[in-house]
Amino acid sequence: MVPKALDELREQVGIVVPESEEPTAIVTYGSVGSQKQLAKAVTSVLTKYGKEGENNDDYDGWDEDIPIVSTGKGCVSMGLAVLAASVHGRVKLVVSVKGTDGKLRPKAKLGVAVQDVATCAVAVSFNYFGGAENKWTEPKVIFDFDRRVPAGPYQIDFTAAECAAHLANGGKGIEDESELIEKAKNLEGSRGIPDREAAALKCRFRLYQKTSRGGGDDDSEWIRVGNDMKPLSMEHSQKDEGESGNDNMVAIESAVLEISIRSVGIITTKLITNGETIVQANKSARNSKLLRWGTIIGSVLFIGGFLVKSYVEERIFDRDTQRVLAYYKHAAANSFHDGDERQARYLVWKYKYKGKKDALWRRLEAKYGVPVHAWEWDDEEDDDGARMTMRRPKIWMERGRRMR
């Protein structure tokens, strides 16, 4: 029994304190005779451990050099008393704490800090064949021994598409996450509704608990906790009176299961879902997709319309500016306004945004006595005898006024 106990102790110390190569000491308690027998058995096992590194000069693991300390019969009871006194604040340590002014002041704190840990391990198992006993997956540990409590919540996401992918794989479970996502994506949409509904109704979930760390004894086997759960099945709210069983169950698209361990060791579960069936979820996804694309198309058209409108207005603005400049060139040649593009742009802007563009043309006609709607003249000679082309195309007013 001693070799088995030390093997397990050595394994757990390596897990909990991997940086420690060996314990500082091994403490025993009890009667003098029993402690002598126990020390002899422990030394024999430690000597066996030491032979593992006898050819290694750097070996510093478990060996016969670990001291074995014998104590009195009341060691455990006295230790528990001291621990209880520390927890209740009757045994304190005085430490120096630096205050806001930088001075050190004495402060009392608990002599021993106690943290509750789980005395059992918790695991989960899945079934994609309606709870068939030979189709459950191997238990997967989510809370191991000595886990600080309260612990959690540990979230498990269930989707009908992933359940259908596992079912299509024979229920063995797809370990590769990228492969699972790809296969689940292929089962999404309206075409995969029958497969997703069938897989969701067959999905089962089970909790296990292990109370002993040993391996091989009956106490070390996984113990089933509670009834099997159906995370992706929901009772129909509009069932007929008197109906029962699986006929009134409907499949839902997704759910989230939260598992927690309270400070007293009680395992709690919480199922979170929006209650949408697979058909409803498919419609919601389709409507969401249509809304998203509608929003994108509407935004593109809205912004594109402004860009087109801005481009057209800029072209009309430049056209009217050139129209005013050409008019001044013909009606008021060599004047201050002849060739003054800034003045021409100002006039077009001023009358355009007042909605009185026609008033601008009428004002120019009244001031210079030359019609704005059209002009055309032949080539003329300047003062130096050079010929320059002064021909301009006919420009019509926007409202189609008749040429005079």
Tab-separated table of C-alpha atoms in Angstrom:
chain	number	residue	atom	x	y	z
A	1	MET	CA	0.000	0.000	0.000
A	2	VAL	CA	2.866	2.397	0.808
A	3	PRO	CA	4.478	2.123	-2.687
A	4	LYS	CA	1.124	2.839	-4.339
A	5	ALA	CA	0.482	5.821	-2.044
A	6	LEU	CA	3.926	7.289	-2.698
A	7	ASP	CA	3.566	6.766	-6.451
A	8	GLU	CA	0.334	8.730	-6.417
A	9	LEU	CA	1.809	11.406	-4.121
A	10	ARG	CA	4.839	11.776	-6.364
A	11	GLU	CA	2.614	12.145	-9.430
A	12	GLN	CA	0.376	14.760	-7.817
A	13	VAL	CA	3.324	16.796	-6.519
A	14	GLY	CA	4.745	16.840	-10.047
A	15	ILE	CA	1.426	18.181	-11.349
A	16	VAL	CA	0.740	20.736	-8.628
A	17	VAL	CA	4.320	21.929	-8.083
A	18	PRO	CA	6.248	21.030	-11.273
A	19	GLU	CA	9.166	23.298	-10.349
A	20	SER	CA	9.866	21.268	-7.175
A	21	GLU	CA	12.090	18.238	-7.763
A	22	GLU	CA	11.533	16.635	-4.351
A	23	PRO	CA	9.673	17.368	-1.092
A	24	THR	CA	11.459	19.070	1.756
A	25	ALA	CA	10.458	16.348	4.215
A	26	ILE	CA	7.906	13.596	4.806
A	27	VAL	CA	6.029	13.915	8.114
A	28	THR	CA	4.418	10.916	9.806
A	29	TYR	CA	2.200	10.705	12.870
A	30	GLY	CA	0.784	7.987	15.092
A	31	SER	CA	2.226	5.586	17.615
A	32	VAL	CA	5.980	5.040	17.853
A	33	GLY	CA	5.814	1.461	16.559
A	34	SER	CA	3.597	2.270	13.587
A	35	GLN	CA	5.781	5.236	12.620
A	36	LYS	CA	8.912	3.068	12.672
A	37	GLN	CA	7.287	0.519	10.350
A	38	LEU	CA	6.020	3.299	8.067
A	39	ALA	CA	9.441	4.997	7.978
A	40	LYS	CA	11.082	1.674	7.020
A	41	ALA	CA	8.602	1.115	4.174
A	42	VAL	CA	8.924	4.729	2.928
A	43	THR	CA	12.738	4.537	2.978
A	44	SER	CA	12.594	1.341	0.893
A	45	VAL	CA	10.453	3.034	-1.739
A	46	LEU	CA	12.618	6.193	-1.763
A	47	THR	CA	15.723	4.023	-2.265
A	48	LYS	CA	14.011	2.478	-5.279
A	49	TYR	CA	13.289	5.975	-6.627
A	50	GLY	CA	16.920	6.966	-6.119
A	51	LYS	CA	18.142	4.147	-8.363
A	52	GLU	CA	16.467	5.901	-11.303
A	53	GLY	CA	19.172	8.572	-11.259
A	54	GLU	CA	22.185	6.666	-9.955
A	55	ASN	CA	23.973	7.101	-13.279
A	56	ASN	CA	23.061	10.764	-13.531
A	57	ASP	CA	25.249	13.153	-11.538
A	58	ASP	CA	22.694	15.982	-11.912
A	59	TYR	CA	19.768	13.914	-10.612
A	60	ASP	CA	18.062	15.634	-7.685
A	61	GLY	CA	14.740	13.841	-7.530
A	62	TRP	CA	13.043	11.647	-4.957
A	63	ASP	CA	15.547	9.445	-3.135
A	64	GLU	CA	16.493	8.154	0.321
A	65	ASP	CA	17.985	11.564	1.268
A	66	ILE	CA	14.518	13.001	1.920
A	67	PRO	CA	14.198	13.319	5.727
A	68	ILE	CA	11.347	11.471	7.453
A	69	VAL	CA	10.064	13.406	10.478
A	70	SER	CA	8.102	11.548	13.158
A	71	THR	CA	5.562	13.455	15.254
A	72	GLY	CA	3.228	12.804	18.128
A	73	LYS	CA	-0.258	11.371	17.939
A	74	GLY	CA	-1.843	14.812	18.287
A	75	CYS	CA	-0.034	16.322	15.288
A	76	VAL	CA	-3.046	16.292	12.962
A	77	SER	CA	-5.533	17.461	15.583
A	78	MET	CA	-3.240	20.286	16.682
A	79	GLY	CA	-2.617	21.296	13.099
A	80	LEU	CA	-6.339	21.433	12.415
A	81	ALA	CA	-6.817	23.540	15.514
A	82	VAL	CA	-4.155	26.007	14.389
A	83	LEU	CA	-5.665	26.104	10.902
A	84	ALA	CA	-9.140	26.802	12.294
A	85	ALA	CA	-7.774	29.508	14.585
A	86	SER	CA	-6.015	31.153	11.629
A	87	VAL	CA	-9.166	31.097	9.509
A	88	HIS	CA	-11.176	32.743	12.285
A	89	GLY	CA	-8.534	35.414	12.759
A	90	ARG	CA	-7.298	34.236	16.171
A	91	VAL	CA	-3.780	33.647	14.863
A	92	LYS	CA	-2.393	36.678	13.093
A	93	LEU	CA	0.816	37.893	11.557
A	94	VAL	CA	2.000	41.467	11.869
A	95	VAL	CA	3.463	42.852	8.667
A	96	SER	CA	4.696	46.287	7.643
A	97	VAL	CA	2.605	48.040	5.015
A	98	LYS	CA	3.619	51.277	3.297
A	99	GLY	CA	0.967	53.954	3.538
A	100	THR	CA	0.078	56.769	1.144
A	101	ASP	CA	2.584	59.016	2.892
A	102	GLY	CA	5.376	56.497	2.253
A	103	LYS	CA	5.753	55.459	5.898
A	104	LEU	CA	5.684	51.828	7.034
A	105	ARG	CA	2.972	50.912	9.506
A	106	PRO	CA	2.229	47.576	11.203
A	107	LYS	CA	-0.838	45.697	9.994
A	108	ALA	CA	-2.257	42.334	11.024
A	109	LYS	CA	-3.200	39.651	8.505
A	110	LEU	CA	-4.268	36.025	8.685
A	111	GLY	CA	-1.532	33.606	9.568
A	112	VAL	CA	-2.756	31.027	7.055
A	113	ALA	CA	-4.793	31.750	3.931
A	114	VAL	CA	-7.275	28.962	3.198
A	115	GLN	CA	-8.746	28.398	-0.248
A	116	ASP	CA	-11.478	25.834	-0.881
A	117	VAL	CA	-10.759	23.320	-3.627
A	118	ALA	CA	-12.830	20.664	-5.343
A	119	THR	CA	-12.454	17.171	-3.963
A	120	CYS	CA	-13.746	15.588	-7.150
A	121	ALA	CA	-13.275	15.822	-10.902
A	122	VAL	CA	-16.097	16.727	-13.301
A	123	ALA	CA	-16.298	15.511	-16.891
A	124	VAL	CA	-18.784	15.712	-19.772
A	125	SER	CA	-19.818	13.272	-22.482
A	126	PHE	CA	-21.842	13.674	-25.691
A	127	ASN	CA	-24.173	11.421	-27.624
A	128	TYR	CA	-25.528	12.085	-31.121
A	129	PHE	CA	-27.677	8.933	-31.455
A	130	GLY	CA	-30.571	9.674	-29.135
A	131	GLY	CA	-28.816	8.382	-26.008
A	132	ALA	CA	-27.706	4.939	-27.237
A	133	GLU	CA	-25.432	3.541	-24.494
A	134	ASN	CA	-22.686	2.368	-26.842
A	135	LYS	CA	-22.467	5.741	-28.614
A	136	TRP	CA	-21.361	8.012	-25.761
A	137	THR	CA	-18.038	9.802	-26.237
A	138	GLU	CA	-15.197	9.371	-23.760
A	139	PRO	CA	-15.589	11.639	-20.694
A	140	LYS	CA	-13.766	14.919	-21.109
A	141	VAL	CA	-12.532	16.524	-17.874
A	142	ILE	CA	-13.561	20.173	-17.466
A	143	PHE	CA	-12.868	20.570	-13.701
A	144	ASP	CA	-10.037	18.472	-12.297
A	145	PHE	CA	-9.161	17.598	-8.720
A	146	ASP	CA	-7.992	20.432	-6.465
A	147	ARG	CA	-9.631	23.064	-8.661
A	148	ARG	CA	-10.318	26.172	-6.641
A	149	VAL	CA	-14.007	26.691	-5.992
A	150	PRO	CA	-16.255	28.368	-6.836
A	151	ALA	CA	-15.240	27.535	-10.399
A	152	GLY	CA	-16.785	28.374	-13.744
A	153	PRO	CA	-18.929	28.927	-15.554
A	154	TYR	CA	-17.531	26.611	-18.199
A	155	GLN	CA	-19.408	27.297	-21.446
A	156	ILE	CA	-20.231	24.668	-24.066
A	157	ASP	CA	-21.717	25.884	-27.350
A	158	PHE	CA	-24.188	23.588	-29.083
A	159	THR	CA	-25.286	24.137	-32.687
A	160	ALA	CA	-27.509	21.928	-34.783
A	161	ALA	CA	-25.099	22.160	-37.739
A	162	GLU	CA	-22.169	20.843	-35.661
A	163	CYS	CA	-24.318	18.049	-34.224
A	164	ALA	CA	-25.290	17.056	-37.786
A	165	ALA	CA	-21.599	17.025	-38.757
A	166	HIS	CA	-20.747	14.767	-35.782
A	167	LEU	CA	-23.682	12.497	-36.631
A	168	ALA	CA	-22.556	12.235	-40.255
A	169	ASN	CA	-19.095	11.265	-38.965
A	170	GLY	CA	-20.534	8.280	-37.117
A	171	GLY	CA	-20.937	10.051	-33.796
A	172	LYS	CA	-17.245	9.655	-32.961
A	173	GLY	CA	-16.746	13.398	-32.767
A	174	ILE	CA	-14.588	15.544	-35.054
A	175	GLU	CA	-11.500	16.637	-33.141
A	176	ASP	CA	-10.150	18.982	-35.815
A	177	GLU	CA	-11.916	22.306	-35.246
A	178	SER	CA	-11.334	23.638	-38.777
A	179	GLU	CA	-12.757	20.429	-40.266
A	180	LEU	CA	-15.786	20.646	-37.954
A	181	ILE	CA	-16.443	24.273	-38.936
A	182	GLU	CA	-16.167	23.458	-42.635
A	183	LYS	CA	-18.558	20.491	-42.434
A	184	ALA	CA	-21.006	22.434	-40.272
A	185	LYS	CA	-20.985	25.300	-42.759
A	186	ASN	CA	-21.955	22.910	-45.556
A	187	LEU	CA	-25.041	21.895	-43.550
A	188	GLU	CA	-26.280	25.440	-43.009
A	189	GLY	CA	-29.093	27.021	-45.003
A	190	SER	CA	-32.500	25.717	-46.021
A	191	ARG	CA	-31.112	22.551	-47.635
A	192	GLY	CA	-29.660	21.305	-44.362
A	193	ILE	CA	-32.810	21.850	-42.260
A	194	PRO	CA	-33.900	18.161	-42.184
A	195	ASP	CA	-30.405	16.966	-41.198
A	196	ARG	CA	-30.015	19.665	-38.546
A	197	GLU	CA	-33.449	18.974	-37.048
A	198	ALA	CA	-32.799	15.222	-36.832
A	199	ALA	CA	-29.345	15.739	-35.283
A	200	ALA	CA	-30.608	18.336	-32.779
A	201	LEU	CA	-33.388	16.044	-31.520
A	202	LYS	CA	-30.896	13.180	-31.066
A	203	CYS	CA	-28.260	15.250	-29.273
A	204	ARG	CA	-27.725	14.253	-25.635
A	205	PHE	CA	-25.396	15.535	-22.931
A	206	ARG	CA	-24.267	13.901	-19.699
A	207	LEU	CA	-22.251	14.937	-16.631
A	208	TYR	CA	-19.837	12.654	-14.760
A	209	GLN	CA	-18.062	12.934	-11.440
A	210	LYS	CA	-15.025	11.108	-10.049
A	211	THR	CA	-14.450	11.114	-6.312
A	212	SER	CA	-11.171	9.166	-6.114
A	213	ARG	CA	-7.837	9.716	-7.799
A	214	GLY	CA	-6.937	6.038	-7.930
A	215	GLY	CA	-6.950	3.967	-11.062
A	216	GLY	CA	-8.503	0.549	-11.225
A	217	ASP	CA	-10.722	0.514	-8.135
A	218	ASP	CA	-14.482	0.788	-8.367
A	219	ASP	CA	-14.364	4.092	-6.482
A	220	SER	CA	-12.233	5.596	-9.242
A	221	GLU	CA	-14.821	5.058	-11.992
A	222	TRP	CA	-16.825	7.946	-13.374
A	223	ILE	CA	-20.184	8.384	-11.660
A	224	ARG	CA	-23.107	9.701	-13.638
A	225	VAL	CA	-24.594	12.928	-12.248
A	226	GLY	CA	-28.263	13.693	-12.872
A	227	ASN	CA	-30.299	12.807	-15.938
A	228	ASP	CA	-29.263	13.123	-19.552
A	229	MET	CA	-29.892	16.590	-20.979
A	230	LYS	CA	-31.252	17.582	-24.391
A	231	PRO	CA	-29.640	20.975	-25.023
A	232	LEU	CA	-31.068	21.399	-28.560
A	233	SER	CA	-34.623	20.157	-27.867
A	234	MET	CA	-37.460	22.286	-26.583
A	235	GLU	CA	-41.011	21.433	-25.624
A	236	HIS	CA	-43.519	22.949	-28.030
A	237	SER	CA	-45.491	25.741	-26.379
A	238	GLN	CA	-48.647	25.048	-28.412
A	239	LYS	CA	-48.959	21.315	-27.852
A	240	ASP	CA	-52.407	19.779	-27.546
A	241	GLU	CA	-53.642	18.920	-24.093
A	242	GLY	CA	-52.738	15.390	-23.154
A	243	GLU	CA	-49.757	15.080	-25.518
A	244	SER	CA	-46.491	13.852	-24.056
A	245	GLY	CA	-43.247	12.221	-25.020
A	246	ASN	CA	-40.955	13.170	-27.879
A	247	ASP	CA	-43.777	14.022	-30.302
A	248	ASN	CA	-44.131	17.506	-28.857
A	249	MET	CA	-40.389	18.320	-28.899
A	250	VAL	CA	-38.991	20.753	-31.446
A	251	ALA	CA	-35.380	21.292	-32.443
A	252	ILE	CA	-33.644	24.607	-31.821
A	253	GLU	CA	-30.729	26.006	-33.772
A	254	SER	CA	-28.251	26.805	-30.998
A	255	ALA	CA	-27.792	26.869	-27.237
A	256	VAL	CA	-25.091	27.594	-24.660
A	257	LEU	CA	-24.685	25.399	-21.574
A	258	GLU	CA	-22.869	26.847	-18.544
A	259	ILE	CA	-21.463	24.489	-15.900
A	260	SER	CA	-20.247	25.743	-12.521
A	261	ILE	CA	-19.096	24.332	-9.186
A	262	ARG	CA	-20.149	26.193	-6.074
A	263	SER	CA	-18.011	26.618	-2.986
A	264	VAL	CA	-19.737	23.681	-1.278
A	265	GLY	CA	-19.103	21.367	-4.244
A	266	ILE	CA	-22.569	21.460	-5.840
A	267	ILE	CA	-22.542	21.230	-9.653
A	268	THR	CA	-24.950	23.662	-11.333
A	269	THR	CA	-25.953	23.950	-14.982
A	270	LYS	CA	-27.629	26.754	-16.904
A	271	LEU	CA	-28.968	26.462	-20.457
A	272	ILE	CA	-29.141	29.687	-22.482
A	273	THR	CA	-31.016	29.858	-25.787
A	274	ASN	CA	-33.163	32.337	-27.693
A	275	GLY	CA	-35.836	29.690	-28.255
A	276	GLU	CA	-35.760	29.904	-32.060
A	277	THR	CA	-36.484	26.700	-33.904
A	278	ILE	CA	-34.279	25.728	-36.816
A	279	VAL	CA	-36.835	26.971	-39.362
A	280	GLN	CA	-37.209	30.274	-37.514
A	281	ALA	CA	-33.463	30.668	-37.164
A	282	ASN	CA	-33.052	29.978	-40.885
A	283	LYS	CA	-35.651	32.649	-41.711
A	284	SER	CA	-34.007	35.094	-39.321
A	285	ALA	CA	-30.599	34.445	-40.891
A	286	ARG	CA	-32.056	34.919	-44.385
A	287	ASN	CA	-33.853	38.118	-43.376
A	288	SER	CA	-30.700	39.361	-41.699
A	289	LYS	CA	-28.723	38.626	-44.848
A	290	LEU	CA	-31.297	40.423	-47.024
A	291	LEU	CA	-31.307	43.362	-44.638
A	292	ARG	CA	-27.531	43.519	-44.661
A	293	TRP	CA	-27.306	43.447	-48.447
A	294	GLY	CA	-30.213	45.892	-48.710
A	295	THR	CA	-28.398	48.251	-46.373
A	296	ILE	CA	-25.184	47.944	-48.389
A	297	ILE	CA	-26.953	48.483	-51.730
A	298	GLY	CA	-28.986	51.385	-50.319
A	299	SER	CA	-25.840	53.010	-48.921
A	300	VAL	CA	-24.029	52.590	-52.244
A	301	LEU	CA	-26.970	54.065	-54.156
A	302	PHE	CA	-27.374	56.899	-51.658
A	303	ILE	CA	-23.702	57.857	-51.712
A	304	GLY	CA	-23.437	57.171	-55.443
A	305	GLY	CA	-26.452	59.389	-56.070
A	306	PHE	CA	-24.786	62.235	-54.237
A	307	LEU	CA	-21.593	61.722	-56.197
A	308	VAL	CA	-23.468	61.677	-59.521
A	309	LYS	CA	-25.521	64.697	-58.514
A	310	SER	CA	-22.381	66.547	-57.454
A	311	TYR	CA	-20.662	65.648	-60.733
A	312	VAL	CA	-23.647	66.782	-62.850
A	313	GLU	CA	-24.058	70.014	-60.919
A	314	GLU	CA	-20.349	70.740	-61.265
A	315	ARG	CA	-20.555	70.209	-65.016
A	316	ILE	CA	-23.607	72.505	-65.253
A	317	PHE	CA	-21.847	75.076	-63.089
A	318	ASP	CA	-18.758	75.041	-65.328
A	319	ARG	CA	-20.964	75.216	-68.426
A	320	ASP	CA	-22.866	78.265	-67.123
A	321	THR	CA	-19.585	79.917	-66.081
A	322	GLN	CA	-18.202	79.489	-69.580
A	323	ARG	CA	-21.505	80.777	-70.914
A	324	VAL	CA	-21.212	83.994	-68.869
A	325	LEU	CA	-17.549	84.461	-69.875
A	326	ALA	CA	-18.432	83.987	-73.551
A	327	TYR	CA	-21.271	86.478	-73.190
A	328	TYR	CA	-18.966	89.097	-71.666
A	329	LYS	CA	-16.417	88.431	-74.428
A	330	HIS	CA	-19.099	89.198	-77.009
A	331	ALA	CA	-21.197	91.873	-75.282
A	332	ALA	CA	-18.582	93.688	-73.170
A	333	ALA	CA	-15.244	93.020	-74.819
A	334	ASN	CA	-12.154	94.493	-73.124
A	335	SER	CA	-14.179	95.372	-69.995
A	336	PHE	CA	-13.358	94.438	-66.408
A	337	HIS	CA	-15.725	91.467	-66.632
A	338	ASP	CA	-14.195	90.168	-69.839
A	339	GLY	CA	-12.159	87.112	-68.816
A	340	ASP	CA	-12.912	87.516	-65.073
A	341	GLU	CA	-13.682	83.903	-64.237
A	342	ARG	CA	-14.102	84.588	-60.516
A	343	GLN	CA	-16.837	87.146	-61.153
A	344	ALA	CA	-18.534	84.806	-63.601
A	345	ARG	CA	-18.501	81.923	-61.122
A	346	TYR	CA	-19.843	84.196	-58.390
A	347	LEU	CA	-22.776	85.314	-60.538
A	348	VAL	CA	-23.625	81.736	-61.495
A	349	TRP	CA	-23.397	80.604	-57.857
A	350	LYS	CA	-25.440	83.569	-56.579
A	351	TYR	CA	-28.370	83.097	-58.925
A	352	LYS	CA	-28.193	79.313	-58.998
A	353	TYR	CA	-28.689	78.811	-55.253
A	354	LYS	CA	-31.457	81.391	-55.190
A	355	GLY	CA	-33.233	79.444	-57.899
A	356	LYS	CA	-33.221	82.458	-60.227
A	357	LYS	CA	-30.870	81.435	-62.975
A	358	ASP	CA	-33.277	82.811	-65.604
A	359	ALA	CA	-33.151	86.178	-63.830
A	360	LEU	CA	-29.368	86.264	-64.446
A	361	TRP	CA	-29.827	85.898	-68.186
A	362	ARG	CA	-32.580	88.525	-68.239
A	363	ARG	CA	-30.395	90.927	-66.232
A	364	LEU	CA	-27.492	90.502	-68.638
A	365	GLU	CA	-29.769	91.032	-71.641
A	366	ALA	CA	-31.265	94.188	-70.094
A	367	LYS	CA	-27.829	95.591	-69.152
A	368	TYR	CA	-25.986	94.977	-72.407
A	369	GLY	CA	-28.865	94.715	-74.904
A	370	VAL	CA	-27.527	91.496	-76.363
A	371	PRO	CA	-29.576	88.308	-76.176
A	372	VAL	CA	-27.996	85.581	-74.066
A	373	HIS	CA	-29.732	82.614	-75.592
A	374	ALA	CA	-27.555	82.565	-78.751
A	375	TRP	CA	-24.777	84.344	-80.513
A	376	GLU	CA	-22.599	83.657	-83.454
A	377	TRP	CA	-20.214	85.970	-85.285
A	378	ASP	CA	-17.612	85.714	-87.968
A	379	ASP	CA	-13.894	86.015	-87.593
A	380	GLU	CA	-12.603	89.564	-86.980
A	381	GLU	CA	-9.211	91.264	-87.088
A	382	ASP	CA	-7.607	92.755	-84.005
A	383	ASP	CA	-5.741	96.067	-83.926
A	384	ASP	CA	-2.495	94.423	-85.044
A	385	GLY	CA	-4.148	92.895	-88.099
A	386	ALA	CA	-3.967	89.390	-86.689
A	387	ARG	CA	-7.027	87.218	-87.189
A	388	MET	CA	-8.562	85.356	-84.311
A	389	THR	CA	-11.546	83.092	-84.238
A	390	MET	CA	-14.470	84.541	-82.302
A	391	ARG	CA	-17.040	82.031	-83.410
A	392	ARG	CA	-19.112	80.581	-80.574
A	393	PRO	CA	-21.735	77.848	-80.717
A	394	LYS	CA	-25.391	78.574	-80.200
A	395	ILE	CA	-26.353	78.257	-76.565
A	396	TRP	CA	-29.962	77.697	-75.664
A	397	MET	CA	-31.559	78.649	-72.422
A	398	GLU	CA	-32.734	75.806	-70.216
A	399	ARG	CA	-36.399	76.589	-70.605
A	400	GLY	CA	-36.286	76.495	-74.378
A	401	ARG	CA	-36.994	80.147	-75.064
A	402	ARG	CA	-37.520	81.030	-78.720
A	403	MET	CA	-34.542	82.707	-80.396
A	404	ARG	CA	-35.017	86.359	-81.163
